[in-house]
């Protein structure tokens, strides 16, 4: 991976390190969705929003139900005539029984070059990758050709009523273009 160039032809070692750190730290935030509204994504949403804001990307936090938080941000592109691209992930995870795991499911432990925990492959890893990439773009001063809309949603593992359903029904303007 170290040979893969970024948008400006350089490897962003900081982004490579950040994706591991962000994945581990997001896993440590227990966002277990047991259905029936039994979940609280807000701590993970605040984590993501803080890192976006630190990179100069203005996040918007939105809730239908208190604690069921979504994050949306738009990175302006260089070509206003180009359609926007939506990149999204969810912040909740399915339940995990610690006794079924060789590593605690909310440890975010890095072992043998692998991040372990609930969400390491669905979907906190992808959330972390998107976060690391857009922060890398900000450091490099890179702007994509088209607007990039980033959404981190709540409630994907159950009904989506507090997540993508809520965003589409009540905040469609954030996805224009």
PDB file of C-alpha atoms in Angstrom:
ATOM      1  CA  UNK A   1       0.000   0.000   0.000  1.00  0.00           C
ATOM      2  CA  UNK A   2       2.910   2.354   0.651  1.00  0.00           C
ATOM      3  CA  UNK A   3       3.545   2.507  -3.118  1.00  0.00           C
ATOM      4  CA  UNK A   4       0.041   3.760  -3.914  1.00  0.00           C
ATOM      5  CA  UNK A   5       0.150   7.451  -4.823  1.00  0.00           C
ATOM      6  CA  UNK A   6      -2.448   9.904  -3.587  1.00  0.00           C
ATOM      7  CA  UNK A   7      -4.220  12.470  -5.795  1.00  0.00           C
ATOM      8  CA  UNK A   8      -1.058  14.570  -5.978  1.00  0.00           C
ATOM      9  CA  UNK A   9       1.196  11.588  -6.669  1.00  0.00           C
ATOM     10  CA  UNK A  10       2.443  11.235  -3.090  1.00  0.00           C
ATOM     11  CA  UNK A  11       1.797   8.583  -0.475  1.00  0.00           C
ATOM     12  CA  UNK A  12       0.020  10.053   2.539  1.00  0.00           C
ATOM     13  CA  UNK A  13       1.584   8.061   5.370  1.00  0.00           C
ATOM     14  CA  UNK A  14      -0.469  10.035   7.881  1.00  0.00           C
ATOM     15  CA  UNK A  15      -3.694   8.866   6.201  1.00  0.00           C
ATOM     16  CA  UNK A  16      -2.463   5.262   6.315  1.00  0.00           C
ATOM     17  CA  UNK A  17      -1.825   5.606  10.059  1.00  0.00           C
ATOM     18  CA  UNK A  18      -5.086   7.460  10.638  1.00  0.00           C
ATOM     19  CA  UNK A  19      -7.242   4.773   9.073  1.00  0.00           C
ATOM     20  CA  UNK A  20      -5.932   2.213  11.577  1.00  0.00           C
ATOM     21  CA  UNK A  21      -6.303   4.604  14.510  1.00  0.00           C
ATOM     22  CA  UNK A  22      -9.774   5.749  13.450  1.00  0.00           C
ATOM     23  CA  UNK A  23     -10.978   2.177  12.902  1.00  0.00           C
ATOM     24  CA  UNK A  24      -9.716   1.098  16.333  1.00  0.00           C
ATOM     25  CA  UNK A  25     -11.167   4.118  18.091  1.00  0.00           C
ATOM     26  CA  UNK A  26     -14.547   3.822  16.352  1.00  0.00           C
ATOM     27  CA  UNK A  27     -14.742   0.131  17.324  1.00  0.00           C
ATOM     28  CA  UNK A  28     -14.169   1.140  20.964  1.00  0.00           C
ATOM     29  CA  UNK A  29     -17.336   3.254  20.785  1.00  0.00           C
ATOM     30  CA  UNK A  30     -20.085   0.679  21.355  1.00  0.00           C
ATOM     31  CA  UNK A  31     -22.838   1.485  18.890  1.00  0.00           C
ATOM     32  CA  UNK A  32     -24.637  -1.846  19.106  1.00  0.00           C
ATOM     33  CA  UNK A  33     -28.033  -1.711  17.432  1.00  0.00           C
ATOM     34  CA  UNK A  34     -30.378  -4.267  18.982  1.00  0.00           C
ATOM     35  CA  UNK A  35     -33.374  -2.954  17.049  1.00  0.00           C
ATOM     36  CA  UNK A  36     -36.401  -1.215  18.465  1.00  0.00           C
ATOM     37  CA  UNK A  37     -34.451   2.014  18.924  1.00  0.00           C
ATOM     38  CA  UNK A  38     -31.941   0.435  21.322  1.00  0.00           C
ATOM     39  CA  UNK A  39     -28.804   2.157  20.059  1.00  0.00           C
ATOM     40  CA  UNK A  40     -26.908   5.384  20.561  1.00  0.00           C
ATOM     41  CA  UNK A  41     -24.675   6.460  17.673  1.00  0.00           C
ATOM     42  CA  UNK A  42     -24.106   9.996  18.950  1.00  0.00           C
ATOM     43  CA  UNK A  43     -20.634   9.370  20.496  1.00  0.00           C
ATOM     44  CA  UNK A  44     -19.388   7.894  17.191  1.00  0.00           C
ATOM     45  CA  UNK A  45     -21.031  10.717  15.221  1.00  0.00           C
ATOM     46  CA  UNK A  46     -19.324  13.312  17.427  1.00  0.00           C
ATOM     47  CA  UNK A  47     -15.996  11.489  16.957  1.00  0.00           C
ATOM     48  CA  UNK A  48     -16.347  11.641  13.161  1.00  0.00           C
ATOM     49  CA  UNK A  49     -17.613  15.248  13.187  1.00  0.00           C
ATOM     50  CA  UNK A  50     -14.682  16.428  15.327  1.00  0.00           C
ATOM     51  CA  UNK A  51     -12.170  14.936  12.890  1.00  0.00           C
ATOM     52  CA  UNK A  52     -13.947  16.400   9.875  1.00  0.00           C
ATOM     53  CA  UNK A  53     -14.079  19.820  11.508  1.00  0.00           C
ATOM     54  CA  UNK A  54     -10.377  19.635  12.412  1.00  0.00           C
ATOM     55  CA  UNK A  55      -9.686  19.203   8.680  1.00  0.00           C
ATOM     56  CA  UNK A  56     -11.804  22.236   7.780  1.00  0.00           C
ATOM     57  CA  UNK A  57     -14.761  20.165   6.571  1.00  0.00           C
ATOM     58  CA  UNK A  58     -17.987  21.449   8.109  1.00  0.00           C
ATOM     59  CA  UNK A  59     -20.101  18.577   9.456  1.00  0.00           C
ATOM     60  CA  UNK A  60     -23.809  18.782  10.207  1.00  0.00           C
ATOM     61  CA  UNK A  61     -25.182  16.523  12.956  1.00  0.00           C
ATOM     62  CA  UNK A  62     -28.828  15.534  12.554  1.00  0.00           C
ATOM     63  CA  UNK A  63     -31.144  13.486  14.780  1.00  0.00           C
ATOM     64  CA  UNK A  64     -34.679  12.226  14.426  1.00  0.00           C
ATOM     65  CA  UNK A  65     -34.453  10.599  17.847  1.00  0.00           C
ATOM     66  CA  UNK A  66     -32.117  11.873  20.582  1.00  0.00           C
ATOM     67  CA  UNK A  67     -28.829   9.951  20.505  1.00  0.00           C
ATOM     68  CA  UNK A  68     -29.463   8.486  17.027  1.00  0.00           C
ATOM     69  CA  UNK A  69     -27.110  10.885  15.259  1.00  0.00           C
ATOM     70  CA  UNK A  70     -26.176  11.201  11.591  1.00  0.00           C
ATOM     71  CA  UNK A  71     -23.313  13.269  10.161  1.00  0.00           C
ATOM     72  CA  UNK A  72     -23.420  14.905   6.728  1.00  0.00           C
ATOM     73  CA  UNK A  73     -20.720  17.052   5.100  1.00  0.00           C
ATOM     74  CA  UNK A  74     -20.124  18.367   1.588  1.00  0.00           C
ATOM     75  CA  UNK A  75     -16.713  18.893   0.039  1.00  0.00           C
ATOM     76  CA  UNK A  76     -17.048  21.375  -2.819  1.00  0.00           C
ATOM     77  CA  UNK A  77     -15.672  20.250  -6.160  1.00  0.00           C
ATOM     78  CA  UNK A  78     -13.924  22.344  -8.792  1.00  0.00           C
ATOM     79  CA  UNK A  79     -16.633  21.819 -11.461  1.00  0.00           C
ATOM     80  CA  UNK A  80     -20.046  23.106 -10.344  1.00  0.00           C
ATOM     81  CA  UNK A  81     -21.675  21.524 -13.421  1.00  0.00           C
ATOM     82  CA  UNK A  82     -20.609  18.012 -12.368  1.00  0.00           C
ATOM     83  CA  UNK A  83     -23.087  15.896 -10.447  1.00  0.00           C
ATOM     84  CA  UNK A  84     -22.183  15.294  -6.807  1.00  0.00           C
ATOM     85  CA  UNK A  85     -21.090  11.894  -5.511  1.00  0.00           C
ATOM     86  CA  UNK A  86     -22.496  10.480  -2.262  1.00  0.00           C
ATOM     87  CA  UNK A  87     -20.082   8.427  -0.150  1.00  0.00           C
ATOM     88  CA  UNK A  88     -21.717   6.955   2.929  1.00  0.00           C
ATOM     89  CA  UNK A  89     -21.313   4.508   5.747  1.00  0.00           C
ATOM     90  CA  UNK A  90     -23.187   3.623   8.899  1.00  0.00           C
ATOM     91  CA  UNK A  91     -22.089   4.027  12.500  1.00  0.00           C
ATOM     92  CA  UNK A  92     -24.112   1.236  14.155  1.00  0.00           C
ATOM     93  CA  UNK A  93     -23.117  -2.421  14.441  1.00  0.00           C
ATOM     94  CA  UNK A  94     -24.952  -5.681  15.094  1.00  0.00           C
ATOM     95  CA  UNK A  95     -24.735  -7.201  18.585  1.00  0.00           C
ATOM     96  CA  UNK A  96     -21.638  -9.167  19.609  1.00  0.00           C
ATOM     97  CA  UNK A  97     -21.365 -11.655  22.452  1.00  0.00           C
ATOM     98  CA  UNK A  98     -17.899 -11.153  24.030  1.00  0.00           C
ATOM     99  CA  UNK A  99     -17.655 -14.830  25.051  1.00  0.00           C
ATOM    100  CA  UNK A 100     -17.832 -15.782  21.359  1.00  0.00           C
ATOM    101  CA  UNK A 101     -14.751 -13.691  20.534  1.00  0.00           C
ATOM    102  CA  UNK A 102     -11.048 -14.401  21.021  1.00  0.00           C
ATOM    103  CA  UNK A 103     -10.544 -10.613  21.285  1.00  0.00           C
ATOM    104  CA  UNK A 104     -13.130  -8.407  23.007  1.00  0.00           C
ATOM    105  CA  UNK A 105     -15.472  -7.153  20.254  1.00  0.00           C
ATOM    106  CA  UNK A 106     -15.120  -3.531  21.365  1.00  0.00           C
ATOM    107  CA  UNK A 107     -11.370  -3.526  21.997  1.00  0.00           C
ATOM    108  CA  UNK A 108     -10.260  -2.233  18.614  1.00  0.00           C
ATOM    109  CA  UNK A 109      -7.076  -4.203  19.224  1.00  0.00           C
ATOM    110  CA  UNK A 110      -4.443  -4.299  16.485  1.00  0.00           C
ATOM    111  CA  UNK A 111      -2.877  -7.747  16.356  1.00  0.00           C
ATOM    112  CA  UNK A 112      -0.730  -9.256  13.610  1.00  0.00           C
ATOM    113  CA  UNK A 113      -1.389  -6.247  11.399  1.00  0.00           C
ATOM    114  CA  UNK A 114      -5.173  -6.605  11.686  1.00  0.00           C
ATOM    115  CA  UNK A 115      -7.715  -4.456  13.534  1.00  0.00           C
ATOM    116  CA  UNK A 116     -10.050  -6.670  15.596  1.00  0.00           C
ATOM    117  CA  UNK A 117     -13.545  -5.874  16.764  1.00  0.00           C
ATOM    118  CA  UNK A 118     -17.197  -5.471  15.882  1.00  0.00           C
ATOM    119  CA  UNK A 119     -17.321  -3.158  12.895  1.00  0.00           C
ATOM    120  CA  UNK A 120     -13.811  -3.942  11.636  1.00  0.00           C
ATOM    121  CA  UNK A 121     -15.315  -5.205   8.368  1.00  0.00           C
ATOM    122  CA  UNK A 122     -18.835  -3.716   8.576  1.00  0.00           C
ATOM    123  CA  UNK A 123     -18.524  -0.785   8.529  1.00  0.00           C
ATOM    124  CA  UNK A 124     -16.378   1.218  10.879  1.00  0.00           C
ATOM    125  CA  UNK A 125     -13.385   0.337   8.709  1.00  0.00           C
ATOM    126  CA  UNK A 126     -14.961   2.058   5.700  1.00  0.00           C
ATOM    127  CA  UNK A 127     -16.057   4.987   7.865  1.00  0.00           C
ATOM    128  CA  UNK A 128     -12.422   5.370   8.966  1.00  0.00           C
ATOM    129  CA  UNK A 129     -11.097   5.074   5.406  1.00  0.00           C
ATOM    130  CA  UNK A 130     -13.403   7.817   4.127  1.00  0.00           C
ATOM    131  CA  UNK A 131     -12.439  10.017   7.060  1.00  0.00           C
ATOM    132  CA  UNK A 132      -8.702   9.455   6.490  1.00  0.00           C
ATOM    133  CA  UNK A 133      -8.979  10.100   2.737  1.00  0.00           C
ATOM    134  CA  UNK A 134     -10.856  13.392   3.033  1.00  0.00           C
ATOM    135  CA  UNK A 135      -8.501  14.571   5.785  1.00  0.00           C
ATOM    136  CA  UNK A 136      -5.599  13.684   3.466  1.00  0.00           C
ATOM    137  CA  UNK A 137      -7.203  15.723   0.708  1.00  0.00           C
ATOM    138  CA  UNK A 138      -7.497  18.672   3.086  1.00  0.00           C
ATOM    139  CA  UNK A 139      -3.819  18.417   4.060  1.00  0.00           C
ATOM    140  CA  UNK A 140      -2.785  18.293   0.399  1.00  0.00           C
ATOM    141  CA  UNK A 141      -5.145  21.080  -0.664  1.00  0.00           C
ATOM    142  CA  UNK A 142      -6.792  18.653  -3.113  1.00  0.00           C
ATOM    143  CA  UNK A 143     -10.284  19.383  -4.387  1.00  0.00           C
ATOM    144  CA  UNK A 144     -12.229  16.747  -6.286  1.00  0.00           C
ATOM    145  CA  UNK A 145     -13.774  17.608  -9.645  1.00  0.00           C
ATOM    146  CA  UNK A 146     -17.317  17.088  -8.340  1.00  0.00           C
ATOM    147  CA  UNK A 147     -18.850  17.810  -4.940  1.00  0.00           C
ATOM    148  CA  UNK A 148     -18.435  14.893  -2.556  1.00  0.00           C
ATOM    149  CA  UNK A 149     -21.247  14.462  -0.047  1.00  0.00           C
ATOM    150  CA  UNK A 150     -20.233  12.354   2.937  1.00  0.00           C
ATOM    151  CA  UNK A 151     -22.882  10.781   5.157  1.00  0.00           C
ATOM    152  CA  UNK A 152     -22.345   8.715   8.294  1.00  0.00           C
ATOM    153  CA  UNK A 153     -25.737   7.302   9.201  1.00  0.00           C
ATOM    154  CA  UNK A 154     -27.455   5.838  12.222  1.00  0.00           C
ATOM    155  CA  UNK A 155     -29.759   2.826  12.310  1.00  0.00           C
ATOM    156  CA  UNK A 156     -28.578   0.911   9.218  1.00  0.00           C
ATOM    157  CA  UNK A 157     -28.584  -2.394  11.111  1.00  0.00           C
ATOM    158  CA  UNK A 158     -32.316  -2.119  11.881  1.00  0.00           C
ATOM    159  CA  UNK A 159     -34.987   0.025  10.210  1.00  0.00           C
ATOM    160  CA  UNK A 160     -32.975   3.044   8.919  1.00  0.00           C
ATOM    161  CA  UNK A 161     -35.819   5.207  10.269  1.00  0.00           C
ATOM    162  CA  UNK A 162     -33.333   7.249  12.309  1.00  0.00           C
ATOM    163  CA  UNK A 163     -30.673   7.174   9.587  1.00  0.00           C
ATOM    164  CA  UNK A 164     -30.912   7.209   5.802  1.00  0.00           C
ATOM    165  CA  UNK A 165     -34.727   7.182   5.843  1.00  0.00           C
ATOM    166  CA  UNK A 166     -34.804  10.252   8.075  1.00  0.00           C
ATOM    167  CA  UNK A 167     -32.147  12.038   5.984  1.00  0.00           C
ATOM    168  CA  UNK A 168     -33.924  11.327   2.687  1.00  0.00           C
ATOM    169  CA  UNK A 169     -37.342  12.349   4.058  1.00  0.00           C
ATOM    170  CA  UNK A 170     -36.385  15.422   6.067  1.00  0.00           C
ATOM    171  CA  UNK A 171     -33.025  16.631   4.728  1.00  0.00           C
ATOM    172  CA  UNK A 172     -32.983  15.817   1.009  1.00  0.00           C
ATOM    173  CA  UNK A 173     -31.554  19.287   0.282  1.00  0.00           C
ATOM    174  CA  UNK A 174     -28.213  18.150   1.722  1.00  0.00           C
ATOM    175  CA  UNK A 175     -27.925  15.666  -1.153  1.00  0.00           C
ATOM    176  CA  UNK A 176     -28.870  17.984  -4.029  1.00  0.00           C
ATOM    177  CA  UNK A 177     -26.960  17.462  -7.226  1.00  0.00           C
TER     178      UNK A 177
END
